[in-house]
Amino acid sequence: LQLLMSDAIEPHLGYQQPCIVYHYPASQAALAKINRTSKPAIAERFELYINGTELANGFHELNDPEEQRQRFQSDQQHRQQQKKKPIAIDEHFLACLPSLPNCAGVALGLDRLLMLYLELDHIKKAISFT
């Protein structure tokens, strides 16, 4: 799904006007909460596109350590099926989640914003170091 999104859809978004994509499938939640009252369940996240570039993404922060542990374990099973090296579950991160208030966050790519503002053809031209 991510490959289809990144290669076939994203490059065409946001040319006429900024485009916000939301109601992602629950499988694409990453660190976002899942709205299970929606049918089908959806990830509470969005991404902003301008001129085929993802400029920002945001989501309702998941603060349930048990659900996050299940996601980590699911990722581990997927890695194992692909014969990839396991990644240790971050117990410190899980221990901190209950203290995270009900909140949301948005990440804005300043390098991408600069690239768009200066009309650069590649992000490498907006990054001061590689």
XYZ file of N, CA, C and O in Angstrom:
520
model
N 0.829 -1.190 0.000
C 0.000 0.000 0.000
C 0.873 1.254 0.000
O 0.622 2.201 -0.737
N 1.934 1.253 0.827
C 2.823 2.413 0.883
C 3.561 2.603 -0.436
O 3.746 3.730 -0.895
N 3.975 1.510 -1.057
C 4.653 1.593 -2.355
C 3.727 2.197 -3.413
O 4.126 3.097 -4.165
N 2.495 1.746 -3.459
C 1.509 2.294 -4.394
C 1.291 3.783 -4.137
O 1.287 4.599 -5.063
N 1.143 4.137 -2.861
C 0.926 5.535 -2.501
C 2.111 6.403 -2.918
O 1.944 7.443 -3.555
N 3.323 5.975 -2.577
C 4.501 6.813 -2.825
C 4.874 6.887 -4.305
O 5.361 7.925 -4.762
N 4.660 5.819 -5.059
C 5.077 5.819 -6.465
C 3.991 6.239 -7.448
O 4.289 6.858 -8.469
N 2.734 5.919 -7.157
C 1.674 6.162 -8.140
C 0.746 7.325 -7.796
O 0.176 7.931 -8.697
N 0.608 7.649 -6.519
C -0.386 8.652 -6.130
C 0.253 9.968 -5.688
O -0.072 11.031 -6.208
N 1.165 9.907 -4.712
C 1.756 11.121 -4.149
C 2.332 12.082 -5.190
O 2.132 13.295 -5.068
N 3.051 11.601 -6.204
C 3.648 12.542 -7.162
C 2.629 13.408 -7.908
O 2.998 14.399 -8.525
N 1.350 13.074 -7.839
C 0.314 13.797 -8.576
C -0.556 14.678 -7.679
O -1.492 15.317 -8.164
N -0.242 14.736 -6.400
C -1.093 15.461 -5.454
C -0.646 16.904 -5.261
O 0.539 17.195 -5.229
N -1.609 17.787 -5.103
C -1.352 19.151 -4.676
C -0.847 20.114 -5.724
O -0.214 21.108 -5.380
N -1.130 19.870 -6.984
C -0.666 20.800 -8.020
C -1.633 21.958 -8.238
O -1.209 23.082 -8.433
N -2.920 21.712 -8.228
C -3.900 22.777 -8.417
C -4.070 23.603 -7.142
O -4.272 24.807 -7.194
N -4.003 22.905 -6.022
C -4.122 23.520 -4.702
C -3.574 22.525 -3.694
O -3.434 21.344 -4.015
N -3.220 22.980 -2.494
C -2.746 22.010 -1.494
C -3.765 20.891 -1.305
O -4.973 21.104 -1.389
N -3.263 19.699 -1.068
C -4.114 18.512 -0.915
C -3.827 17.862 0.431
O -2.662 17.609 0.762
N -4.881 17.616 1.187
C -4.746 16.915 2.463
C -5.365 15.539 2.314
O -6.533 15.409 1.948
N -4.558 14.514 2.597
C -5.020 13.129 2.554
C -5.263 12.687 3.993
O -4.400 12.881 4.858
N -6.423 12.121 4.249
C -6.771 11.669 5.594
C -7.615 10.409 5.482
O -7.845 9.917 4.384
N -8.055 9.883 6.605
C -8.789 8.617 6.677
C -7.949 7.474 6.106
O -8.413 6.670 5.306
N -6.705 7.421 6.543
C -5.822 6.325 6.141
C -6.353 5.013 6.706
O -6.955 4.991 7.787
N -6.090 3.901 6.031
C -6.476 2.605 6.604
C -5.777 2.399 7.947
O -4.657 2.890 8.161
N -6.405 1.676 8.826
C -5.833 1.426 10.152
C -4.451 0.797 10.054
O -3.591 1.048 10.901
N -4.187 0.035 9.013
C -2.874 -0.596 8.844
C -1.766 0.426 8.634
O -0.586 0.100 8.766
N -2.115 1.653 8.320
C -1.140 2.712 8.070
C -1.056 3.689 9.233
O -0.657 4.839 9.069
N -1.391 3.243 10.435
C -1.467 4.130 11.593
C -0.100 4.533 12.131
O 0.034 5.616 12.682
N 0.903 3.691 12.027
C 2.225 3.949 12.612
C 2.065 4.266 14.095
O 1.682 3.401 14.865
N 2.298 5.511 14.511
C 2.184 5.897 15.920
C 0.884 6.636 16.215
O 0.739 7.260 17.258
N -0.069 6.571 15.295
C -1.343 7.274 15.451
C -2.395 6.382 16.107
O -2.356 5.158 15.987
N -3.344 7.037 16.755
C -4.496 6.305 17.285
C -5.346 5.824 16.117
O -5.328 6.399 15.026
N -6.103 4.784 16.374
C -7.027 4.245 15.375
C -8.444 4.546 15.832
O -8.797 4.297 16.984
N -9.241 5.101 14.938
C -10.650 5.345 15.212
C -11.397 4.060 14.883
O -11.637 3.753 13.718
N -11.748 3.307 15.917
C -12.404 2.011 15.723
C -13.918 2.142 15.607
O -14.596 1.178 15.293
N -14.470 3.343 15.855
C -15.909 3.535 15.680
C -16.245 3.742 14.213
O -17.382 3.563 13.810
N -15.272 4.126 13.426
C -15.469 4.271 11.990
C -15.473 2.877 11.358
O -14.739 1.998 11.782
N -16.270 2.691 10.361
C -16.328 1.396 9.656
C -15.986 1.621 8.196
O -16.739 2.281 7.501
N -14.840 1.162 7.736
C -13.816 0.429 8.486
C -13.036 1.359 9.402
O -13.098 2.578 9.271
N -12.270 0.755 10.316
C -11.440 1.543 11.238
C -10.419 2.335 10.429
O -9.910 1.858 9.416
N -10.150 3.564 10.885
C -9.200 4.419 10.173
C -8.157 4.977 11.153
O -8.413 5.117 12.338
N -6.993 5.283 10.602
C -5.934 5.925 11.385
C -6.250 7.406 11.503
O -6.656 8.043 10.530
N -6.065 7.946 12.679
C -6.317 9.367 12.919
C -5.054 10.149 12.558
O -4.299 10.596 13.424
N -4.813 10.265 11.246
C -3.637 10.957 10.754
C -3.934 11.618 9.421
O -4.944 11.315 8.781
N -3.061 12.529 9.010
C -3.202 13.193 7.718
C -1.831 13.533 7.164
O -0.830 13.538 7.894
N -1.787 13.813 5.871
C -0.579 14.308 5.220
C -0.975 15.436 4.275
O -2.025 15.377 3.638
N -0.123 16.464 4.218
C -0.338 17.622 3.360
C 0.630 17.543 2.188
O 1.836 17.381 2.387
N 0.098 17.684 0.965
C 0.902 17.629 -0.255
C 0.780 18.931 -1.030
O -0.312 19.491 -1.159
N 1.909 19.380 -1.528
C 1.955 20.515 -2.446
C 2.930 20.153 -3.552
O 4.062 19.721 -3.283
N 2.479 20.284 -4.791
C 3.310 19.988 -5.971
C 3.951 18.605 -5.917
O 5.134 18.440 -6.221
N 3.179 17.619 -5.511
C 3.659 16.240 -5.488
C 4.590 15.907 -4.345
O 5.159 14.823 -4.310
N 4.748 16.833 -3.411
C 5.659 16.633 -2.285
C 4.883 16.619 -0.976
O 4.058 17.493 -0.739
N 5.168 15.626 -0.137
C 4.588 15.618 1.209
C 5.295 16.698 2.013
O 6.499 16.641 2.235
N 4.539 17.691 2.399
C 5.110 18.818 3.140
C 4.988 18.626 4.654
O 5.872 19.002 5.410
N 3.897 18.036 5.098
C 3.677 17.857 6.534
C 2.818 16.620 6.771
O 2.076 16.189 5.885
N 2.956 16.072 7.962
C 2.068 14.995 8.375
C 1.770 15.165 9.853
O 2.570 15.709 10.600
N 0.600 14.734 10.218
C 0.201 14.869 11.606
C -0.708 13.734 12.019
O -1.287 13.055 11.170
N -0.788 13.537 13.319
C -1.663 12.477 13.801
C -2.004 12.656 15.267
O -1.329 13.378 15.995
N -3.075 11.993 15.653
C -3.505 11.893 17.048
C -2.577 10.869 17.689
O -2.580 9.699 17.306
N -1.785 11.304 18.635
C -0.735 10.463 19.228
C -1.308 9.264 19.987
O -2.176 9.425 20.836
N -0.787 8.090 19.683
C -1.145 6.885 20.421
C -0.438 6.927 21.768
O 0.787 7.048 21.825
N -1.200 6.843 22.849
C -0.597 6.852 24.188
C -0.981 5.611 25.000
O -0.877 5.608 26.220
N -1.391 4.566 24.329
C -1.751 3.301 24.966
C -0.575 2.325 24.815
O -0.314 1.832 23.715
N 0.143 2.046 25.905
C 1.329 1.198 25.788
C 1.026 -0.231 25.339
O 1.833 -0.836 24.641
N -0.121 -0.767 25.712
C -0.443 -2.138 25.310
C -0.699 -2.231 23.802
O -0.248 -3.169 23.150
N -1.445 -1.266 23.283
C -1.680 -1.273 21.836
C -0.364 -1.073 21.087
O -0.110 -1.725 20.079
N 0.495 -0.177 21.590
C 1.780 0.045 20.924
C 2.647 -1.209 20.994
O 3.316 -1.558 20.018
N 2.618 -1.909 22.133
C 3.373 -3.164 22.250
C 2.875 -4.180 21.220
O 3.674 -4.854 20.566
N 1.565 -4.284 21.045
C 1.014 -5.209 20.053
C 1.482 -4.846 18.644
O 1.798 -5.725 17.847
N 1.542 -3.541 18.343
C 2.024 -3.112 17.032
C 3.495 -3.482 16.848
O 3.894 -3.960 15.787
N 4.301 -3.257 17.889
C 5.710 -3.627 17.811
C 5.859 -5.132 17.594
O 6.670 -5.578 16.779
N 5.081 -5.921 18.323
C 5.153 -7.374 18.186
C 4.706 -7.828 16.802
O 5.307 -8.733 16.209
N 3.692 -7.186 16.266
C 3.246 -7.489 14.909
C 4.347 -7.169 13.893
O 4.587 -7.944 12.964
N 5.002 -6.036 14.099
C 6.126 -5.675 13.221
C 7.234 -6.714 13.319
O 7.842 -7.081 12.301
N 7.499 -7.201 14.534
C 8.528 -8.222 14.732
C 8.179 -9.503 13.973
O 9.040 -10.113 13.339
N 6.912 -9.898 14.042
C 6.475 -11.100 13.323
C 6.640 -10.924 11.822
O 7.082 -11.844 11.124
N 6.303 -9.755 11.337
C 6.450 -9.459 9.910
C 7.925 -9.520 9.505
O 8.269 -10.092 8.466
N 8.801 -8.948 10.314
C 10.240 -8.988 10.031
C 10.740 -10.431 10.036
O 11.553 -10.815 9.192
N 10.256 -11.213 10.988
C 10.677 -12.616 11.087
C 10.253 -13.387 9.833
O 11.031 -14.176 9.298
N 9.039 -13.142 9.346
C 8.564 -13.815 8.133
C 9.428 -13.458 6.930
O 9.604 -14.262 6.026
N 9.964 -12.234 6.938
C 10.818 -11.785 5.836
C 12.293 -12.123 6.074
O 13.152 -11.685 5.319
N 12.549 -12.857 7.160
C 13.903 -13.267 7.526
C 14.824 -12.070 7.751
O 16.009 -12.103 7.420
N 14.258 -11.027 8.347
C 15.026 -9.840 8.695
C 15.406 -9.890 10.163
O 14.726 -10.520 10.972
N 16.460 -9.189 10.496
C 16.938 -9.119 11.868
C 15.893 -8.414 12.741
O 15.369 -7.368 12.360
N 15.589 -8.967 13.929
C 14.607 -8.316 14.807
C 15.151 -7.007 15.374
O 16.363 -6.824 15.510
N 14.246 -6.106 15.675
C 14.578 -4.844 16.317
C 14.028 -4.908 17.737
O 12.863 -5.252 17.938
N 14.866 -4.570 18.692
C 14.453 -4.645 20.094
C 13.279 -3.699 20.358
O 13.255 -2.573 19.851
N 12.313 -4.176 21.120
C 11.178 -3.339 21.521
C 11.676 -2.312 22.530
O 12.372 -2.644 23.481
N 11.335 -1.067 22.302
C 11.796 0.040 23.147
C 10.923 0.118 24.402
O 9.879 0.767 24.413
N 11.365 -0.566 25.449
C 10.603 -0.622 26.697
C 10.523 0.750 27.369
O 9.516 1.071 27.996
N 11.560 1.550 27.238
C 11.542 2.896 27.826
C 10.434 3.729 27.167
O 9.686 4.426 27.857
N 10.330 3.641 25.845
C 9.276 4.357 25.121
C 7.899 3.904 25.603
O 7.025 4.729 25.888
N 7.702 2.590 25.718
C 6.411 2.065 26.178
C 6.096 2.528 27.598
O 4.945 2.843 27.908
N 7.109 2.585 28.452
C 6.903 3.018 29.833
C 6.502 4.489 29.915
O 5.786 4.892 30.837
N 6.926 5.287 28.951
C 6.610 6.722 28.950
C 5.221 7.030 28.391
O 4.659 8.097 28.682
N 4.660 6.146 27.593
C 3.395 6.438 26.910
C 2.239 6.825 27.836
O 1.492 7.744 27.507
N 2.056 6.167 28.988
C 0.915 6.561 29.835
C 0.981 8.003 30.310
O -0.041 8.603 30.636
N 2.174 8.596 30.367
C 2.284 9.981 30.822
C 2.045 10.974 29.686
O 1.940 12.177 29.926
N 1.925 10.484 28.467
C 1.654 11.354 27.326
C 0.181 11.758 27.356
O -0.703 10.904 27.364
N -0.109 13.058 27.395
C -1.514 13.472 27.417
C -2.191 13.202 26.073
O -1.524 12.913 25.076
N -3.502 13.291 26.063
C -4.251 13.168 24.818
C -3.851 14.356 23.937
O -4.131 15.501 24.284
N -3.137 14.093 22.845
C -2.590 15.193 22.052
C -2.394 14.769 20.601
O -2.547 13.607 20.245
N -2.060 15.740 19.792
C -1.754 15.505 18.380
C -0.506 16.298 18.046
O -0.129 17.237 18.748
N 0.140 15.927 16.975
C 1.331 16.644 16.534
C 1.382 16.710 15.027
O 0.778 15.889 14.335
N 2.102 17.693 14.531
C 2.286 17.859 13.091
C 3.774 18.070 12.827
O 4.395 18.932 13.455
N 4.334 17.308 11.919
C 5.726 17.470 11.518
C 5.746 18.168 10.162
O 5.127 17.703 9.205
N 6.457 19.274 10.112
C 6.596 20.047 8.878
C 8.034 19.929 8.422
O 8.956 20.248 9.177
N 8.245 19.482 7.194
C 9.585 19.362 6.649
C 10.104 20.717 6.189
O 9.708 21.199 5.128
N 10.963 21.334 7.007
C 11.479 22.652 6.640
C 12.304 22.596 5.352
O 12.262 23.527 4.551
N 13.043 21.506 5.152
C 13.794 21.354 3.916
C 12.846 21.278 2.713
O 13.102 21.875 1.661
N 11.723 20.615 2.884
C 10.732 20.520 1.803
C 10.055 21.864 1.566
O 9.787 22.236 0.420
N 9.769 22.580 2.644
C 9.182 23.909 2.517
C 10.138 24.841 1.769
O 9.721 25.571 0.861
N 11.409 24.799 2.114
C 12.417 25.601 1.426
C 12.517 25.209 -0.047
O 12.591 26.069 -0.929
N 12.491 23.915 -0.317
C 12.542 23.428 -1.690
C 11.373 23.982 -2.503
O 11.556 24.459 -3.630
N 10.177 23.962 -1.940
C 9.003 24.475 -2.638
C 9.072 25.992 -2.810
O 8.780 26.516 -3.884
N 9.475 26.699 -1.765
C 9.543 28.154 -1.806
C 10.544 28.638 -2.852
O 10.282 29.587 -3.588
N 11.694 27.967 -2.936
C 12.738 28.361 -3.882
C 12.576 27.703 -5.253
O 13.403 27.906 -6.138
N 11.522 26.888 -5.382
C 11.233 26.172 -6.629
C 12.415 25.322 -7.084
O 12.774 25.296 -8.263
N 13.017 24.615 -6.131
C 14.132 23.729 -6.426
C 13.599 22.415 -6.984
O 12.526 21.965 -6.614
N 14.358 21.783 -7.855
C 13.894 20.546 -8.483
C 14.269 19.286 -7.704
O 13.841 18.196 -8.045
N 15.075 19.421 -6.664
C 15.447 18.254 -5.862
C 15.721 18.684 -4.432
O 16.323 19.734 -4.192
N 15.316 17.858 -3.492
C 15.461 18.200 -2.078
C 16.924 18.333 -1.662
O 17.253 19.069 -0.745
N 17.827 17.636 -2.341
C 19.250 17.744 -1.997
C 19.740 19.184 -2.098
O 20.666 19.577 -1.402
N 19.122 19.970 -2.953
C 19.514 21.361 -3.115
C 19.045 22.240 -1.951
O 19.499 23.365 -1.816
N 18.151 21.715 -1.129
C 17.634 22.479 0.017
C 18.285 22.067 1.319
O 18.042 22.670 2.352
N 19.117 21.034 1.292
C 19.751 20.519 2.496
C 21.189 21.029 2.542
O 21.930 20.885 1.580
N 21.570 21.595 3.666
C 22.910 22.178 3.758
C 24.007 21.136 3.959
O 25.174 21.410 3.761
N 23.627 19.927 4.372
C 24.605 18.847 4.516
C 23.894 17.534 4.201
O 22.692 17.425 4.316
N 24.659 16.549 3.765
C 24.058 15.256 3.418
C 24.437 14.202 4.437
O 25.333 14.356 5.205
